[in-house]
Amino acid sequence: MSPVMMMQMLMGSVSGISLQLLCWLCIVGVATVSSVRPPAVSKESTPVALDPDQTSFAFTRSIELYTSGNESSDGIVRAERIRNWSRWHFEESVGSDSQTSCFVRELLSRLELFDVGGGYFRVGQFMAQYKQYKQFLDCSEQEVNDLADKLERHSGLHDCDAIFRVFKESILEPAELLRKLFLLDPESASTVRSYMGSAIRQLNESVFEYCENKFYNDKRDIWCAARNYSIPEDKDFHRHIECIFNGLHYFNRRGDLDVDEICRDFHQVGITDLDNEVSEVLRSCDVNPETKALSYYRCILESDFLDKFKEALDYREIRSADHFYALKVPMPVYDRNQIQSQINSVNRECCSI
């Protein structure tokens, strides 16, 4: 199906929005909760190019954080936001929907294009993306430099509206260039995923499936033991767990543990009273710096909340196969029996647990 046909489908009934379609259209979304804190990036850090999986997550997580509500009226507003942002029709929303400008801030921050704490654009990220993917991009280095120059002159931007104004003036017109650089257009993303192959997680592939295939494709017995929440005696297992922690964003881009992200998975299954306990267990964990993920995982397996962690992680496994899972219309509702059935299906297909 051509991108034009997919766009025509998207512009139709909101209730029929296809998540896979939205993924291919590379939506750019956002915003509802003022308490959400966009990730800050150090000005001193060297820009590192993001891959299609990372930019897709940046987009979808931004929308997920800033859209909510199961009431009928809220659902309509939520669907409208998704539809408008997917077409880059931000002007239509900003007058009546103040969340649009905060969406832009969130997205730019998660793409590591904007430093929220410093109030400036990290223009070096443009060139990092260009150098990494230029063989796949239909744009010139001069175009990238021109866009960076427009943004570099701006500083002291600390509120959503100010950032949004600069976005409209400097980025919105050459939006196609931004989408290409960050692999948010269907052609660039597809080409890069195809080129990178098994080195990157593919569409509809869960984080767990990707990591298991990467390290245990020919060692199914070890894989199956690990899926049963045991720690096998295997030299690659710490790398396998590190792959999962990185894929689930339990480690941030600096390699630090993000306890909030772990607690968030508990919240997704309705467990909201364990934040302090989870934080304390992970804070007091005896961590080997060479095998950090395995150290934290071992502490969780030895904790009193292990069974609840299993439930939370099972749901995250299913959701991780589709960045757009939480953006369905209507909003998906957690069903423990349904998720357990899906997990059992995966286990039956690959293991005998």
Coordinates of C-alpha atoms in Angstrom, one line a residue:
M1 CA 0.0 0.0 0.0
S2 CA 1.4 3.4 -0.9
P3 CA 2.0 6.2 1.7
V4 CA -0.7 8.2 -0.1
M5 CA -3.3 5.5 0.4
M6 CA -2.3 5.1 4.0
M7 CA -2.7 8.8 4.6
Q8 CA -6.2 8.7 3.1
M9 CA -7.1 5.9 5.5
L10 CA -5.8 7.8 8.4
M11 CA -7.8 10.9 7.5
G12 CA -11.0 8.8 7.6
S13 CA -12.8 7.5 10.7
V14 CA -10.8 8.2 13.9
S15 CA -12.2 5.1 15.6
G16 CA -10.6 3.0 12.9
I17 CA -7.1 4.3 13.3
S18 CA -4.6 1.5 12.7
L19 CA -1.6 1.5 14.9
Q20 CA 0.6 -0.1 12.3
L21 CA -0.5 2.5 9.9
L22 CA 0.4 5.3 12.3
C23 CA 3.7 3.7 12.8
W24 CA 4.5 3.8 9.1
L25 CA 3.3 7.4 9.0
C26 CA 5.7 8.2 11.8
I27 CA 3.5 10.3 13.9
V28 CA 4.8 12.9 16.2
G29 CA 2.8 13.2 19.3
V30 CA 2.2 14.4 22.9
A31 CA 0.7 15.8 25.9
T32 CA -1.5 16.0 29.0
V33 CA 0.2 15.8 32.4
S34 CA 2.1 18.7 33.7
S35 CA 4.0 16.5 36.1
V36 CA 5.7 14.7 33.3
R37 CA 9.4 15.5 33.3
P38 CA 11.0 15.3 29.8
P39 CA 14.5 13.8 30.0
A40 CA 17.3 16.3 30.2
V41 CA 20.5 15.7 28.3
S42 CA 23.9 17.0 29.3
K43 CA 25.2 19.8 27.1
E44 CA 28.6 18.2 27.3
S45 CA 27.6 14.8 26.0
T46 CA 28.6 14.0 22.4
P47 CA 25.5 13.5 20.2
V48 CA 24.9 9.9 19.2
A49 CA 22.5 9.0 16.4
L50 CA 19.2 7.4 17.3
D51 CA 18.0 4.3 15.4
P52 CA 14.5 3.8 14.1
D53 CA 13.5 1.8 17.2
Q54 CA 14.6 4.6 19.5
T55 CA 12.9 7.4 17.5
S56 CA 9.7 5.4 17.3
F57 CA 9.7 4.9 21.0
A58 CA 10.4 8.6 21.6
F59 CA 7.3 9.5 19.6
T60 CA 4.9 6.9 21.0
R61 CA 6.0 7.4 24.6
S62 CA 5.4 11.2 24.2
I63 CA 1.9 10.6 23.1
E64 CA 1.3 8.0 25.7
L65 CA 2.4 10.3 28.5
Y66 CA 0.3 13.2 27.3
T67 CA -3.0 11.6 26.2
S68 CA -5.3 10.0 28.7
G69 CA -9.0 9.6 29.6
N70 CA -11.5 6.8 29.2
E71 CA -14.6 9.0 29.3
S72 CA -16.4 9.5 26.0
S73 CA -15.5 13.2 25.6
D74 CA -11.9 12.6 26.6
G75 CA -11.6 9.7 24.1
I76 CA -12.7 12.0 21.3
V77 CA -10.2 14.6 22.2
R78 CA -7.5 12.0 22.5
A79 CA -8.2 10.5 19.1
E80 CA -8.3 14.0 17.6
R81 CA -4.9 14.8 19.0
I82 CA -3.4 11.6 17.6
R83 CA -4.9 12.3 14.2
N84 CA -3.7 16.0 14.1
W85 CA -0.3 15.3 15.3
S86 CA 0.2 12.4 12.9
R87 CA -0.4 14.8 10.0
W88 CA 1.8 17.5 11.6
H89 CA -1.3 19.7 11.8
F90 CA -0.2 21.4 15.0
E91 CA -1.7 24.8 14.3
E92 CA -5.2 23.3 14.3
S93 CA -4.8 22.1 17.8
V94 CA -2.8 24.7 19.6
G95 CA -5.7 27.3 19.9
S96 CA -8.0 24.9 21.7
D97 CA -5.5 22.3 22.9
S98 CA -2.7 23.8 24.9
Q99 CA -1.1 20.4 25.2
T100 CA 0.2 20.5 21.6
S101 CA 3.0 22.9 22.4
C102 CA 4.1 20.6 25.4
F103 CA 3.9 17.7 23.0
V104 CA 6.5 19.3 20.8
R105 CA 8.8 20.0 23.8
E106 CA 8.5 16.4 24.9
L107 CA 9.2 15.0 21.5
L108 CA 12.2 17.2 20.8
S109 CA 13.6 16.4 24.2
R110 CA 13.2 12.6 23.7
L111 CA 14.8 12.9 20.2
E112 CA 17.7 14.6 22.1
L113 CA 17.2 17.7 20.1
F114 CA 16.3 19.9 23.0
D115 CA 17.8 20.3 26.5
V116 CA 14.9 21.1 28.8
G117 CA 17.1 22.1 31.7
G118 CA 19.3 24.4 29.7
G119 CA 16.6 25.7 27.4
Y120 CA 18.5 25.3 24.2
F121 CA 18.5 23.1 21.1
R122 CA 21.2 20.4 20.8
V123 CA 21.8 21.1 17.1
G124 CA 24.7 18.7 17.0
Q125 CA 22.1 15.9 17.0
F126 CA 21.1 16.9 13.5
M127 CA 24.6 16.2 12.1
A128 CA 24.9 13.0 14.2
Q129 CA 21.8 11.6 12.5
Y130 CA 22.9 12.8 9.1
K131 CA 26.4 11.2 9.3
Q132 CA 25.0 8.0 10.5
Y133 CA 22.3 7.6 7.9
K134 CA 23.2 9.9 5.0
Q135 CA 23.5 7.0 2.5
F136 CA 19.8 6.4 3.1
L137 CA 18.6 10.0 3.2
D138 CA 17.4 12.2 0.3
C139 CA 18.9 15.5 1.7
S140 CA 22.2 17.4 1.7
E141 CA 24.6 18.3 4.4
Q142 CA 23.9 22.0 3.6
E143 CA 20.2 21.6 4.3
V144 CA 21.1 20.0 7.7
N145 CA 23.5 22.8 8.5
D146 CA 21.0 25.5 7.5
L147 CA 18.4 24.0 9.9
A148 CA 20.9 23.7 12.7
D149 CA 21.9 27.4 12.2
K150 CA 18.2 28.5 12.5
L151 CA 17.9 26.8 15.9
E152 CA 21.3 27.5 17.4
R153 CA 20.6 31.2 17.8
H154 CA 17.8 30.4 20.2
S155 CA 18.4 30.0 24.0
G156 CA 16.6 30.5 27.3
L157 CA 13.5 28.6 26.2
H158 CA 11.9 27.2 29.3
D159 CA 8.2 27.0 28.6
C160 CA 6.2 25.0 26.1
D161 CA 4.8 27.9 24.2
A162 CA 8.2 29.5 23.6
I163 CA 9.6 26.2 22.3
F164 CA 6.6 25.7 20.1
R165 CA 7.0 29.2 18.5
V166 CA 10.6 28.4 17.6
F167 CA 9.5 25.0 16.3
K168 CA 6.9 26.6 14.0
E169 CA 9.3 29.3 12.8
S170 CA 12.3 27.1 12.2
I171 CA 11.3 23.4 11.9
L172 CA 7.7 23.1 10.9
E173 CA 8.2 24.3 7.3
P174 CA 11.1 21.9 6.6
A175 CA 9.4 19.2 8.7
E176 CA 10.1 16.6 6.0
L177 CA 13.8 17.1 6.6
L178 CA 13.3 16.5 10.4
R179 CA 11.3 13.3 9.7
K180 CA 14.0 12.0 7.4
L181 CA 16.9 12.7 9.7
F182 CA 15.1 11.0 12.6
L183 CA 13.7 8.2 10.5
L184 CA 10.2 9.3 11.2
D185 CA 9.1 8.9 7.6
P186 CA 8.1 5.4 6.3
E187 CA 10.6 5.1 3.5
S188 CA 13.7 6.1 5.6
A189 CA 12.7 3.9 8.5
S190 CA 12.0 0.9 6.4
T191 CA 15.2 1.2 4.4
V192 CA 17.4 1.5 7.6
R193 CA 15.6 -1.4 9.3
S194 CA 16.1 -3.6 6.3
Y195 CA 19.8 -2.6 6.0
M196 CA 20.5 -3.2 9.7
G197 CA 18.6 -6.5 9.8
S198 CA 19.1 -8.5 13.0
A199 CA 21.3 -5.7 14.4
I200 CA 18.1 -3.8 15.3
R201 CA 14.7 -4.7 16.6
Q202 CA 12.3 -5.1 13.7
L203 CA 8.6 -4.1 13.6
N204 CA 6.3 -6.4 15.6
E205 CA 9.3 -8.0 17.3
S206 CA 9.2 -7.8 21.1
V207 CA 12.2 -6.7 23.1
F208 CA 12.4 -10.2 24.6
E209 CA 12.2 -11.9 21.2
Y210 CA 14.9 -9.7 19.8
C211 CA 17.3 -10.3 22.7
E212 CA 16.5 -14.1 22.9
N213 CA 17.3 -14.4 19.2
K214 CA 20.4 -12.4 19.5
F215 CA 22.0 -14.5 22.2
Y216 CA 20.1 -17.8 22.4
N217 CA 18.9 -18.6 18.9
D218 CA 20.7 -21.9 19.0
K219 CA 20.4 -22.4 22.8
R220 CA 16.7 -22.8 23.3
D221 CA 17.1 -24.8 26.6
I222 CA 18.9 -21.8 28.2
W223 CA 16.4 -19.4 26.7
C224 CA 13.5 -21.4 28.1
A225 CA 15.1 -21.6 31.5
A226 CA 15.5 -17.8 31.5
R227 CA 11.9 -17.4 30.5
N228 CA 10.9 -19.3 33.7
Y229 CA 12.6 -16.6 35.8
S230 CA 15.7 -18.5 36.6
I231 CA 19.3 -17.4 36.1
P232 CA 21.1 -20.0 34.0
E233 CA 24.8 -20.6 34.3
D234 CA 25.8 -19.2 31.0
K235 CA 28.4 -16.6 30.0
D236 CA 26.1 -14.7 27.8
F237 CA 23.2 -14.4 30.2
H238 CA 24.3 -11.0 31.7
R239 CA 24.5 -9.6 28.1
H240 CA 21.0 -11.0 27.4
I241 CA 19.6 -9.3 30.5
E242 CA 21.4 -6.1 29.6
C243 CA 19.8 -6.2 26.2
I244 CA 16.4 -6.5 27.8
F245 CA 17.0 -3.7 30.3
N246 CA 18.2 -1.4 27.5
G247 CA 15.3 -2.4 25.2
L248 CA 12.7 -1.7 28.0
H249 CA 14.5 1.6 28.8
Y250 CA 15.2 0.4 32.3
F251 CA 18.6 2.0 31.7
N252 CA 18.6 5.5 30.3
R253 CA 20.9 6.6 27.5
R254 CA 23.6 7.4 30.1
G255 CA 23.4 3.8 31.3
D256 CA 21.8 4.7 34.7
L257 CA 18.9 2.7 36.1
D258 CA 15.6 4.4 35.7
V259 CA 13.6 3.2 38.7
D260 CA 10.5 5.2 37.5
E261 CA 10.4 3.2 34.3
I262 CA 10.3 0.0 36.2
C263 CA 7.6 1.2 38.6
R264 CA 5.7 2.4 35.6
D265 CA 5.3 -1.2 34.4
F266 CA 3.8 -2.1 37.8
H267 CA 1.4 0.8 37.3
Q268 CA 0.3 -0.5 33.9
V269 CA -1.1 -3.7 35.6
G270 CA -2.8 -1.7 38.4
I271 CA -0.1 -2.2 41.0
T272 CA 0.5 1.3 42.4
D273 CA 1.5 0.6 46.0
L274 CA 5.0 -0.8 45.5
D275 CA 7.0 2.2 44.4
N276 CA 8.8 2.7 47.7
E277 CA 9.6 -1.0 48.1
V278 CA 10.8 -1.4 44.5
S279 CA 13.0 1.7 44.9
E280 CA 14.5 0.6 48.1
V281 CA 15.3 -2.9 46.8
L282 CA 17.0 -1.5 43.8
R283 CA 18.7 1.3 45.7
S284 CA 20.2 -1.2 48.2
C285 CA 21.1 -3.8 45.6
D286 CA 24.8 -4.9 45.5
V287 CA 25.7 -4.1 42.0
N288 CA 28.6 -5.4 40.0
P289 CA 29.5 -2.5 37.5
E290 CA 30.5 -5.1 34.9
T291 CA 27.1 -6.8 35.0
K292 CA 24.7 -4.2 36.3
A293 CA 21.5 -5.5 34.7
L294 CA 22.1 -9.0 36.0
S295 CA 22.7 -7.6 39.5
Y296 CA 19.5 -5.7 39.5
Y297 CA 17.6 -8.6 38.0
R298 CA 18.9 -10.9 40.7
C299 CA 17.8 -8.5 43.4
I300 CA 14.3 -8.4 41.9
L301 CA 14.1 -12.2 41.8
E302 CA 15.0 -12.3 45.5
S303 CA 12.5 -9.7 46.4
D304 CA 9.1 -10.1 48.1
F305 CA 7.3 -8.6 45.0
L306 CA 8.6 -11.1 42.5
D307 CA 5.2 -12.5 41.5
K308 CA 3.9 -9.0 40.9
F309 CA 7.0 -8.2 38.9
K310 CA 6.3 -11.3 36.7
E311 CA 2.8 -10.0 36.0
A312 CA 4.2 -6.5 35.2
L313 CA 6.9 -7.9 33.0
D314 CA 4.6 -10.2 31.1
Y315 CA 2.4 -7.3 30.1
R316 CA 5.5 -5.2 29.1
E317 CA 6.7 -8.1 26.9
I318 CA 3.4 -8.1 24.9
R319 CA 3.3 -4.3 24.7
S320 CA 7.0 -4.1 23.6
A321 CA 6.2 -5.7 20.3
D322 CA 4.2 -2.6 19.3
H323 CA 5.2 0.9 20.3
F324 CA 1.7 2.0 19.4
Y325 CA 0.0 -0.5 21.7
A326 CA -1.1 2.1 24.2
L327 CA -2.4 4.5 21.5
K328 CA -5.3 2.3 20.3
V329 CA -8.7 3.8 20.0
P330 CA -10.3 3.1 22.4
M331 CA -7.6 3.0 24.9
P332 CA -6.6 -0.7 25.7
V333 CA -7.6 -2.0 29.1
Y334 CA -5.3 -4.5 30.9
D335 CA -6.8 -8.0 31.0
R336 CA -4.6 -10.4 33.0
N337 CA -6.1 -13.6 31.7
Q338 CA -5.7 -12.4 28.1
I339 CA -2.1 -11.4 28.6
Q340 CA -1.2 -14.7 30.4
S341 CA -2.8 -16.6 27.5
Q342 CA -0.5 -14.7 25.1
I343 CA 2.6 -15.4 27.2
N344 CA 1.6 -19.1 27.4
S345 CA 1.3 -19.2 23.7
V346 CA 4.9 -17.9 23.3
N347 CA 6.2 -20.4 25.8
R348 CA 4.4 -23.3 24.1
E349 CA 5.8 -22.3 20.7
C350 CA 9.4 -22.1 21.8
C351 CA 9.6 -24.0 25.1
S352 CA 8.1 -26.6 27.3
I353 CA 7.8 -24.8 30.6

